[in-house]
XYZ file of C-alpha atoms in Angstrom:
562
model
C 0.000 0.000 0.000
C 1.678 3.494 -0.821
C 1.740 5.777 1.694
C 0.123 9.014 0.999
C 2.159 12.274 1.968
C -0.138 16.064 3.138
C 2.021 19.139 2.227
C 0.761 21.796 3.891
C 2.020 25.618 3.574
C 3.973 25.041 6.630
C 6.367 22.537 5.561
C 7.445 24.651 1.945
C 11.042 25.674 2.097
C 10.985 29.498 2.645
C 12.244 30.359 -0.741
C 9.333 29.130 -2.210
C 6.563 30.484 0.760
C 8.598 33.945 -0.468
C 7.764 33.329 -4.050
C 4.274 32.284 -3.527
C 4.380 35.390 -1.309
C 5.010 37.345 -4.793
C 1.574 36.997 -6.384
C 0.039 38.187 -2.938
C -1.352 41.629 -2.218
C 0.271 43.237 0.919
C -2.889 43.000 2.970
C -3.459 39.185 2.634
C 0.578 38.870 3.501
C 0.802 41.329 6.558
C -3.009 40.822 8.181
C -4.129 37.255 7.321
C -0.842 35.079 6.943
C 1.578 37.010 9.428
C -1.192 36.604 12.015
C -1.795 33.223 11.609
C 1.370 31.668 13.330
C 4.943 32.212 14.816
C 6.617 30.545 11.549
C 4.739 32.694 9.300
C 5.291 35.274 11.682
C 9.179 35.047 11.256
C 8.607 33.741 7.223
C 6.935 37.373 6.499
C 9.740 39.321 8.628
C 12.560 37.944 6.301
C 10.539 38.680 3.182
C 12.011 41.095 0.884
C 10.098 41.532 -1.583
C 7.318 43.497 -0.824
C 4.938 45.642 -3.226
C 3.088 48.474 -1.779
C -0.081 49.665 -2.868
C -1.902 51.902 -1.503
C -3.945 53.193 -3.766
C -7.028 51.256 -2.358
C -5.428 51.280 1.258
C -7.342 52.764 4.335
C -5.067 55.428 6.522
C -5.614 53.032 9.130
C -4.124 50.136 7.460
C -1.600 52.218 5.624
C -0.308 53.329 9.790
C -0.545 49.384 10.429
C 2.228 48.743 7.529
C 4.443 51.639 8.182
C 4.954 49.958 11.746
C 5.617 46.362 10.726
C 7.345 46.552 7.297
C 10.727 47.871 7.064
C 11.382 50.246 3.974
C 14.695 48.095 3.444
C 12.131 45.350 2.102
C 10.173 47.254 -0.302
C 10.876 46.588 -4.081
C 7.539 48.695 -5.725
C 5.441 51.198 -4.641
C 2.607 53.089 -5.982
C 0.749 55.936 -4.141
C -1.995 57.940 -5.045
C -3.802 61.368 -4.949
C -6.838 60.775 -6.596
C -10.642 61.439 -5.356
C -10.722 58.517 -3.299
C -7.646 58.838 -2.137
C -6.915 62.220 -1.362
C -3.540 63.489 0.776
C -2.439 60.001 0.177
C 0.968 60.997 -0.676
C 1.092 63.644 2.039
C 0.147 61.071 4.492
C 2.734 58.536 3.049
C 5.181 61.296 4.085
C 4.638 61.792 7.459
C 4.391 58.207 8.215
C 7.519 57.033 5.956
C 11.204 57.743 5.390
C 11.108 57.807 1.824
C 15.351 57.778 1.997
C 14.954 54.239 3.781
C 13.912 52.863 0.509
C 17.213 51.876 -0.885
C 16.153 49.087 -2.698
C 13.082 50.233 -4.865
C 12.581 48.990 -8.280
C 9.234 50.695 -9.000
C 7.746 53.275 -8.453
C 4.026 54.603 -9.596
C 2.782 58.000 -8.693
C -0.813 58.751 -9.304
C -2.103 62.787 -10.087
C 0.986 63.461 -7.918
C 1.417 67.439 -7.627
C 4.760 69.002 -8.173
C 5.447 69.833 -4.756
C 5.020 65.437 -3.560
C 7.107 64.982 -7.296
C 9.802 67.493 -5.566
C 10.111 65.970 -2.411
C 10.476 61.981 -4.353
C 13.434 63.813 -6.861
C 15.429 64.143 -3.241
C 16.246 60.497 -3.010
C 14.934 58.775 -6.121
C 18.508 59.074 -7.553
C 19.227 56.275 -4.777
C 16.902 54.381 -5.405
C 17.737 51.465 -8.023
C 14.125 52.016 -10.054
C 13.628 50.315 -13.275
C 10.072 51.402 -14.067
C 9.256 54.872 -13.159
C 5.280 55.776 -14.230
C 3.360 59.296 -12.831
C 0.267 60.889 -13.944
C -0.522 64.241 -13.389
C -4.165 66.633 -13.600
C -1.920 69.824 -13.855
C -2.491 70.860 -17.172
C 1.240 72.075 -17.651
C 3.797 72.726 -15.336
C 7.295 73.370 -16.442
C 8.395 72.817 -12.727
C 7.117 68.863 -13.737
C 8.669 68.908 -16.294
C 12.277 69.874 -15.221
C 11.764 67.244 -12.205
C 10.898 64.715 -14.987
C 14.138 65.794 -16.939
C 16.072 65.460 -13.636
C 14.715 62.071 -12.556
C 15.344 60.799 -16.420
C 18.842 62.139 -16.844
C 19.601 60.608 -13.173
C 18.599 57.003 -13.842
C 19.085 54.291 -16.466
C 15.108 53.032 -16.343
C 14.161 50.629 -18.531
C 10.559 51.401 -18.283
C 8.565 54.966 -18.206
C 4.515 55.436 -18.283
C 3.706 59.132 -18.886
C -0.254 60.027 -18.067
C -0.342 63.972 -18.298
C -0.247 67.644 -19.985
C 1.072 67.234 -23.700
C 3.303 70.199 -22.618
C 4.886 68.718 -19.864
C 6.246 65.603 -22.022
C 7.448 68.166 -25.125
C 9.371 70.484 -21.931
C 11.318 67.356 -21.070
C 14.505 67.501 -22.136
C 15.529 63.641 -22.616
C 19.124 62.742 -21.820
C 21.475 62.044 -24.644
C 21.669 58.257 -25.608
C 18.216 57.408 -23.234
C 18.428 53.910 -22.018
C 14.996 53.723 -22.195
C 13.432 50.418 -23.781
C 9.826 50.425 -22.560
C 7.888 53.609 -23.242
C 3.937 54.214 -22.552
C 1.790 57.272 -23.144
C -1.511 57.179 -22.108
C -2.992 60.886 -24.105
C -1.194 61.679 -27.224
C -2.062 64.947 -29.174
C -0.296 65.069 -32.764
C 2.338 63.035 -34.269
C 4.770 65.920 -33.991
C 4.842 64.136 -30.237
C 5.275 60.755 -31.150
C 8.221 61.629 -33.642
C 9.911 64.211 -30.780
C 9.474 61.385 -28.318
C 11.176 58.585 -30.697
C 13.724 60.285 -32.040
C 15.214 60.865 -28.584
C 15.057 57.335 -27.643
C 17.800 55.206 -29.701
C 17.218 52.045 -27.605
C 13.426 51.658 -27.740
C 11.656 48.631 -28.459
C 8.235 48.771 -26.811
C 5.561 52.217 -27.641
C 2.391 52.249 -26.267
C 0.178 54.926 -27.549
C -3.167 55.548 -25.641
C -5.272 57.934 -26.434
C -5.030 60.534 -29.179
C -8.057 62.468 -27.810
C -7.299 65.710 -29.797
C -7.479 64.533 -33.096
C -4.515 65.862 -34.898
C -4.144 65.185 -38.809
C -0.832 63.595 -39.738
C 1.637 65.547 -41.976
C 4.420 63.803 -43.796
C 6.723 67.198 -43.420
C 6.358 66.031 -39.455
C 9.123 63.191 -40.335
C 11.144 65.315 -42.000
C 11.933 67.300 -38.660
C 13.843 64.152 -36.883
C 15.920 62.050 -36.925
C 14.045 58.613 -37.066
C 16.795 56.342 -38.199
C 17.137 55.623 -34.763
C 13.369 53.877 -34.616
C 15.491 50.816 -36.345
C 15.325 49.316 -32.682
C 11.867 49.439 -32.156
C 9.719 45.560 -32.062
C 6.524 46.592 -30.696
C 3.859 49.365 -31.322
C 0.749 49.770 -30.045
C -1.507 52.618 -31.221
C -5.212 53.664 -29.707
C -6.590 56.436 -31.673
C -9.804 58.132 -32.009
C -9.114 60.046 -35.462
C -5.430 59.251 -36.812
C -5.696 55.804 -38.308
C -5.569 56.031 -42.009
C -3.645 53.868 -44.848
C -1.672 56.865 -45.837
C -1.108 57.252 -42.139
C 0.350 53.852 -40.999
C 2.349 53.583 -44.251
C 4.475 57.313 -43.764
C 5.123 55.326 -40.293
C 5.677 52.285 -40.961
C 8.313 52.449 -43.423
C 10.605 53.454 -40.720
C 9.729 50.393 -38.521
C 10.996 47.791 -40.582
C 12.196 45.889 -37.483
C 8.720 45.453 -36.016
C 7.398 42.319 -34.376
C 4.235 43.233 -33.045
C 2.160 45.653 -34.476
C -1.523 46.759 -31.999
C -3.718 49.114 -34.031
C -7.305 50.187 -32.013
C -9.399 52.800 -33.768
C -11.313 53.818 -30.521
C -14.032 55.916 -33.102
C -15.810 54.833 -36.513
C -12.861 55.217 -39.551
C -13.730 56.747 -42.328
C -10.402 55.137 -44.812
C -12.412 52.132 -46.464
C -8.770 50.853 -47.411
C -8.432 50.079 -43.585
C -11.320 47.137 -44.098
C -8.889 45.946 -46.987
C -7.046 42.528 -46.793
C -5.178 42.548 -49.636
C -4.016 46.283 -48.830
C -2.535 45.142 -45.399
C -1.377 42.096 -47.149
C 0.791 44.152 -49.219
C 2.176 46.922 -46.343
C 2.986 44.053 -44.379
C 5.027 42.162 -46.956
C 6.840 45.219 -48.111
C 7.525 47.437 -45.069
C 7.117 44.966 -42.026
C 9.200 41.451 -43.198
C 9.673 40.647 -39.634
C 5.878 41.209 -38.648
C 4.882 37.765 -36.805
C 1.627 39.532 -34.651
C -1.086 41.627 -35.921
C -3.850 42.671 -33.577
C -6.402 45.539 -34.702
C -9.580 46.729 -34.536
C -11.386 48.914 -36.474
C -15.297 50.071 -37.035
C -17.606 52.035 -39.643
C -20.122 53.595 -39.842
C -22.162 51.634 -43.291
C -25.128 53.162 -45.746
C -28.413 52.307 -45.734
C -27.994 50.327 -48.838
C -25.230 48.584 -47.535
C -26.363 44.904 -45.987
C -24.579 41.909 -45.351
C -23.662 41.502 -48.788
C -20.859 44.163 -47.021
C -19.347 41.952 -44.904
C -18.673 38.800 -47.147
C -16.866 41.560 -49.503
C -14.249 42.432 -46.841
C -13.835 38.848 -45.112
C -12.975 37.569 -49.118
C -9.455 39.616 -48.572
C -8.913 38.193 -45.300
C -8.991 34.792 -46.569
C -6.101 34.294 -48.721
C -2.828 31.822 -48.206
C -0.998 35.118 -46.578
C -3.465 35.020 -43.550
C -4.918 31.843 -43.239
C -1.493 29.626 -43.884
C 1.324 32.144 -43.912
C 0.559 34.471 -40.624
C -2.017 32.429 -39.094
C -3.909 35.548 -37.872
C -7.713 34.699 -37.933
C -10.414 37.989 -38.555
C -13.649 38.128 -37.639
C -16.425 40.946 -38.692
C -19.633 41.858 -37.460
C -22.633 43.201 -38.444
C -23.945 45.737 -35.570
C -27.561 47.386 -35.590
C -29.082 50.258 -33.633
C -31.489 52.301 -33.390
C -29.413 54.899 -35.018
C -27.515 53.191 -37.497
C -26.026 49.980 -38.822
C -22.123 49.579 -37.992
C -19.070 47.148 -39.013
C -17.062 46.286 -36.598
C -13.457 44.412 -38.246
C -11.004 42.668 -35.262
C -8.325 40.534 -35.242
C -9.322 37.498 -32.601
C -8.006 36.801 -29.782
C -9.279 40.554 -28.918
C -7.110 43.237 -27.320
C -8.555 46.510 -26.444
C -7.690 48.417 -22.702
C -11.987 49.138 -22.681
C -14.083 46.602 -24.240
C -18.092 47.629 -24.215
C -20.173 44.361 -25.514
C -23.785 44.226 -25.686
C -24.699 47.318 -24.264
C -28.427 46.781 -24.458
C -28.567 48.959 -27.589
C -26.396 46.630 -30.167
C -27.476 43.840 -31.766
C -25.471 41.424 -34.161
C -27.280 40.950 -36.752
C -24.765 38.870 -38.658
C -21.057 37.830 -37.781
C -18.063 35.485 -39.862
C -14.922 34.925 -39.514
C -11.802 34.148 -42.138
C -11.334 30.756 -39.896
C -12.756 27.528 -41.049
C -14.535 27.257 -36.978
C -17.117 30.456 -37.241
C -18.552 29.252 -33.511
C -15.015 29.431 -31.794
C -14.744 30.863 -28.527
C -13.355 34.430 -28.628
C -11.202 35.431 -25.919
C -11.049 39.020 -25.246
C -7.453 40.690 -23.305
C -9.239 43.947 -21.721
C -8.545 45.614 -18.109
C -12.159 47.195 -18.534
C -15.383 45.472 -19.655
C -19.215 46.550 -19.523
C -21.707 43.866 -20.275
C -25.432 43.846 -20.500
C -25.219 40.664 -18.692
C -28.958 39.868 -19.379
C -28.807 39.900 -23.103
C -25.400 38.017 -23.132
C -26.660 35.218 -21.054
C -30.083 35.021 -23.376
C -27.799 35.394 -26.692
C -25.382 32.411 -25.648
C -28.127 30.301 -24.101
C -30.226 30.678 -27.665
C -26.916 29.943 -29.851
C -25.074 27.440 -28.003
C -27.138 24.315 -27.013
C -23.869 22.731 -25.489
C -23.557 25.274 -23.059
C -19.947 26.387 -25.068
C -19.527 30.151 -23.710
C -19.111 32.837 -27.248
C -16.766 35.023 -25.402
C -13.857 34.541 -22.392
C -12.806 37.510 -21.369
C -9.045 38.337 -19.742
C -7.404 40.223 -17.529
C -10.487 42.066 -16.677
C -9.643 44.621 -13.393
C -13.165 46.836 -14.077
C -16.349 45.522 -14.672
C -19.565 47.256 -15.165
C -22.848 45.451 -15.041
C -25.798 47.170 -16.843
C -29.191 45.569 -14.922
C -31.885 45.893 -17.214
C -35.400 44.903 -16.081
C -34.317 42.078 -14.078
C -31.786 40.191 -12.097
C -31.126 37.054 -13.497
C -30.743 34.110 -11.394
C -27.334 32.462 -11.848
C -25.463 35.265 -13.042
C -23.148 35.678 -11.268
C -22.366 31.599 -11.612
C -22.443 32.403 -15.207
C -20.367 35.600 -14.898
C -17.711 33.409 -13.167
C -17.193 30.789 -16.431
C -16.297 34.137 -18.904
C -14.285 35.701 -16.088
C -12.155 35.594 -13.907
C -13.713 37.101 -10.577
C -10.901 37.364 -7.848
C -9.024 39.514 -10.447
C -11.311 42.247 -10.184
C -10.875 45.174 -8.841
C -13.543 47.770 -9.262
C -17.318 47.382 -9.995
C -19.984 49.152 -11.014
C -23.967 47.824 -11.551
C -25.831 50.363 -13.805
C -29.607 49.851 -13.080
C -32.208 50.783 -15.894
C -35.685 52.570 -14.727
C -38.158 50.298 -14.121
C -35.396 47.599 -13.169
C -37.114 44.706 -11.420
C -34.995 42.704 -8.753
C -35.825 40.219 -6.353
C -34.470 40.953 -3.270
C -33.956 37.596 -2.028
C -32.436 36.656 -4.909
C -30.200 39.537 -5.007
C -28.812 38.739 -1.294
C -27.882 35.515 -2.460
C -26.196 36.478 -5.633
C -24.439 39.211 -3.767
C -22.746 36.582 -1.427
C -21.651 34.602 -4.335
C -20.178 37.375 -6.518
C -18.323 38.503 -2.966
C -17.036 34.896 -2.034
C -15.276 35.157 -5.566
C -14.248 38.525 -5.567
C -11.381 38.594 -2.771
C -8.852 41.652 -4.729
C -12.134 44.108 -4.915
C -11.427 47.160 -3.513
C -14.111 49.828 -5.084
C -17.977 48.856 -5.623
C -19.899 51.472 -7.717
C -23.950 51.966 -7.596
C -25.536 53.798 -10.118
C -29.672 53.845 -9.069
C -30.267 56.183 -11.717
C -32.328 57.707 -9.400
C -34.841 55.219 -8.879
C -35.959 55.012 -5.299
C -37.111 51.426 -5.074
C -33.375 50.250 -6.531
C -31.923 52.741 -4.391
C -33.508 50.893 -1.173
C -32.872 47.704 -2.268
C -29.331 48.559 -3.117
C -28.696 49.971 0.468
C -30.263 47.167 2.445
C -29.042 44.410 -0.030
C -25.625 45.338 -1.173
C -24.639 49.053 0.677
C -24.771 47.437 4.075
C -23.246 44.240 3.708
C -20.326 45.127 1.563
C -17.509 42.682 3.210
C -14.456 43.992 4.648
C -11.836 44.201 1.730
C -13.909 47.195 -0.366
C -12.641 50.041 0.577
C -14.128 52.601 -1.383
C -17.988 52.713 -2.083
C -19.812 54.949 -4.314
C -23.738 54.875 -4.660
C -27.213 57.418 -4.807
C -28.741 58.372 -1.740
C -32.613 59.191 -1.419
C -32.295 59.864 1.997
C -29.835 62.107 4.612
C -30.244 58.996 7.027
C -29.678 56.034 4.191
C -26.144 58.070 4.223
C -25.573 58.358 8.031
C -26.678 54.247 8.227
C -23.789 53.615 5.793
C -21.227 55.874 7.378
C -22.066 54.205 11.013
C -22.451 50.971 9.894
C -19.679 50.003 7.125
C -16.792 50.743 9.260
C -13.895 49.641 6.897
C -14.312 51.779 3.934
C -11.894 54.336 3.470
C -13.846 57.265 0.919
C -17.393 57.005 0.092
C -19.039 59.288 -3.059
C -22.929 59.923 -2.160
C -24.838 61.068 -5.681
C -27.411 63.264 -4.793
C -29.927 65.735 -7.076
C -28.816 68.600 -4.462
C -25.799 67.876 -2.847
C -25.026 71.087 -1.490
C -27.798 70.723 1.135
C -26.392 67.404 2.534
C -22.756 68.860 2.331
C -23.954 70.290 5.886
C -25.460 67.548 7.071
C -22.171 65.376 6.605
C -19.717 67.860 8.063
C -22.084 68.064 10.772
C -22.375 64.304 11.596
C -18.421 63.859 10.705
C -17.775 66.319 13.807
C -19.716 63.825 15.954
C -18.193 61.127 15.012
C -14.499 60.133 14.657
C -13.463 57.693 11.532
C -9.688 56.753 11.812
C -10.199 54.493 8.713
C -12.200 57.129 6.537
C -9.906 59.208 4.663
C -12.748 61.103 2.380
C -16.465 61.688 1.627
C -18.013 63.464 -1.668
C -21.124 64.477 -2.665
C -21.681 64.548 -5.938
């Protein structure tokens, strides 16, 4: 008879208790295993490898850590100033000796102000950062941007994210021969920046591109004014844009990437350039400008005629489906036909799906027709987004009425912000459904959007609460939009407002009533920031100050009414 051997946590080497240690939040390290017994007690005092965040951290907890973890031990921090957590950074400051962290490798500021950014340029030259990434709400600040051009000339990073003013990244002056391979900018305004920012960077290989929310025509006398022989380096580019995807566009561009490996290309808004929807046409920029091209991800939509039907989309899938694509690349297309009640849409994507904000089935859609260049038209599309709306409703009738073996359409990945839209009912099951396209414990934030004249059982709701909160251990923020309707407002207080569990630490919702505000406030102890929406907030503005002078919250860092 073989003799069966239990491993338990407890009888891992340390080495690997530290590694499994590295795919754990601070929280569930420091309050859940540290607690639990004198070996994990000593196992979490030798760990080195700690990675603070507290952007969804309560000042309470945040005091807990700076007693018990020793700066020496931190290798990534990220702080924040946003609404939620306001005077973060301030409080950081006078509860941390930012000098003591001599061995920090990353470092993420969110809307940090110049005055926190001057007091981090003090002793980030001893740190030994890698990744450096700060977003800032001033719209231009040339004191950021000579901080920035100190920090950069200071430190050989490998990896810088850049969320802010366009004319604090043009007022950085780069240092000569940047080390910098890894480059991502979350708003970009004109192509003027994109060429400034790559001709200063010789050793590049990774560009993210975000947003290009102002809409800025491209103008081949731009590349003209730099010096993009250096680009040569460059293996990866990803590109969101709202207006600036064009043929004409992508080939000026392209021809200077010839060493690309990756190429990401989201149109974000309805393209006009029919040559976009063209196989043959990317068939040919791709063999002649990108020989070294080995993964093609895009999506693009348009806005079609009335006399344009599904005729339309056979058309365009016919130049997706030569030997190039289906035997060459391997890169599989799929294109649907979209209807609404103001207008018909195409919507052309490479599959698996990548797109940062992914909006499917938002109760005004409906596919009328959908193919793919692949031989398998029902295969399961997985979609790579960090923020995802569903009208779960219609999803769960649509795959119930089209798959018979239960075979989900979509699996989505990676998802860290959900919104729910609840239309006239709550489902029973859904969230058990939710949990086989999803992944639940990565989430992070989420929101439920209620219709008028939704209809929800309370009962029911309790229960599916408790399941979508068993599964949901890394959610920190829980959003309720009532849209003002009073019975949904009460049922989302007693049902879900109340009983939120002890890891969210940030709760937004409507209020009806002064006192459905003070019940939360007294009752829901852990939360850190809470937004009330009211019609007239200005009135219960008093009424808040008043009760938060009666009552002292060491764990509540912020209230807004909004």
């Amino acid at each position: 008879m073989s003799i069966q051997k239990i491993y338990s946590l407890q009888t891992l080497p340390i080495e690997l208790i530290h590694r499994i240690f590295d795919q754990l939040d601070i929280q569930t390290i420091i309050f859940s295993i540290r607690s639990a017994c004198k070996l994990f007690y000593s196992i979490t005092n030798t760990y080195n490898r700690y990675a603070l965040v507290f952007r969804y951290m309560s000042k309470s907890d945040l005091l807990l850590i700076a007693r018990i973890i020793d700066p020496k031990n931190v290798i990534s921090l990220t702080l924040s100033d946003e609404n939620e957590t306001h005077s973060e950074i301030q409080f950081f400051f006078s509860h941390f000796h930012i000098d003591q962290f001599i061995r920090l490798r990353s470092l993420t500021l969110f809307y940090i102000e110049y005055e926190d950014l001057e007091k981090f340029q003090k002793h980030i030259m001893k740190y030994p950062l890698k990744k450096f990434s700060i977003s800032s709400n001033v719209l231009g600040s040339n004191n950021i941007a000579t901080s920035l051009s100190a920090i950069l000339s200071y430190h050989d990073f490998q990896k810088f994210e850049f969320d802010g003013s366009e004319n604090i990244l043009n007022e950085i002056q780069w240092p000569v021969s940047c080390g910098l391979e890894h480059v991502t900018i979350a708003q970009w305004y004109s192509w003027s920046t994109v060429y400034f920012v790559l001709s200063h960077l010789p050793f590049l290989r990774t560009l993210v591109l975000k947003d290009d929310s102002a809409g800025i025509s491209f103008k081949e006398t731009i590349v003209t004014q730099y010096d993009i022989k250096q680009l040569c380096h460059l293996s990866s580019l990803s590109l969101n844009s709202r207006y600036n995807i064009t043929t004409n566009n992508m080939r000026s561009l392209l021809v200077h990437l010839r060493m690309l490996t990756h190429l990401r290309l989201i149109g974000q808004q309805p393209l006009t350039d029919s040559l976009l929807f063209d196989g043959f046409q990317w068939e040919n920029i791709i063999e002649t400008k990108l020989p070294s091209l080995n993964k093609f991800e895009f999506w693009f939509s348009k806005h079609l005629y009335h006399y344009e039907d599904v005729t339309a989309v056979e058309s365009i899938m016919t130049s997706f489906q030569t030997s190039f694509w289906l035997e060459t690349k391997c890169w599989f297309v799929k294109c649907d036909y979209v209807e609404n009640k103001y207008c018909r849409q195409l919507y052309l994507y490479s599959t698996p799906i990548y797109r940062y904000s992914f909006d499917y089935l938002d109760g005004e859609n409906t596919i009328l027709y959908s193919t793919t260049n692949n031989i398998n038209n029902n295969a399961t599309i997985i979609v790579n987004t960090q923020r995802l709306s569903l009208d779960l409703n219609k999803l769960m009738t649509k795959d119930i009425q089209q798959n018979t073996n239960r075979k989900m359409q979509y699996l989505f990945q990676n998802v860290r912000e959900l919104t729910l839209m609840i239309g006239h009912q709550w489902s029973m099951g859904s969230i058990e459904y939710l949990s086989r396209i999803l992944n639940l414990s990565n989430l992070e934030i989420i929101c439920l959007h209620c219709q008028h004249g939704s209809k929800v059982d309370t009962h029911g709701l309790d229960a599916e609460m408790d399941t979508l909160f068993k599964h949901t251990s890394n959610l920190r923020s829980f959003q309720m939009n009532c849209n003002n309707f009073e019975r949904m407002a009460s049922i989302s207080l007693n049902g879900i407002c109340l009983k939120l569990p002890s890891f969210i630490k940030h709760l937004s919702t409507d209020i009806m009533h002064m006192s459905d505000a003070k019940m939360i406030l007294e009752r829901v102890e852990h939360l850190s920031s809470v937004t009330f929406y009211r019609h007239d907030p200005y009135d219960f503005a008093n009424e808040i100050i008043i009760w938060l002078r009666q009552h002292e919250r060491d764990s509540l860092s912020s209230i807004f009414m909004a």
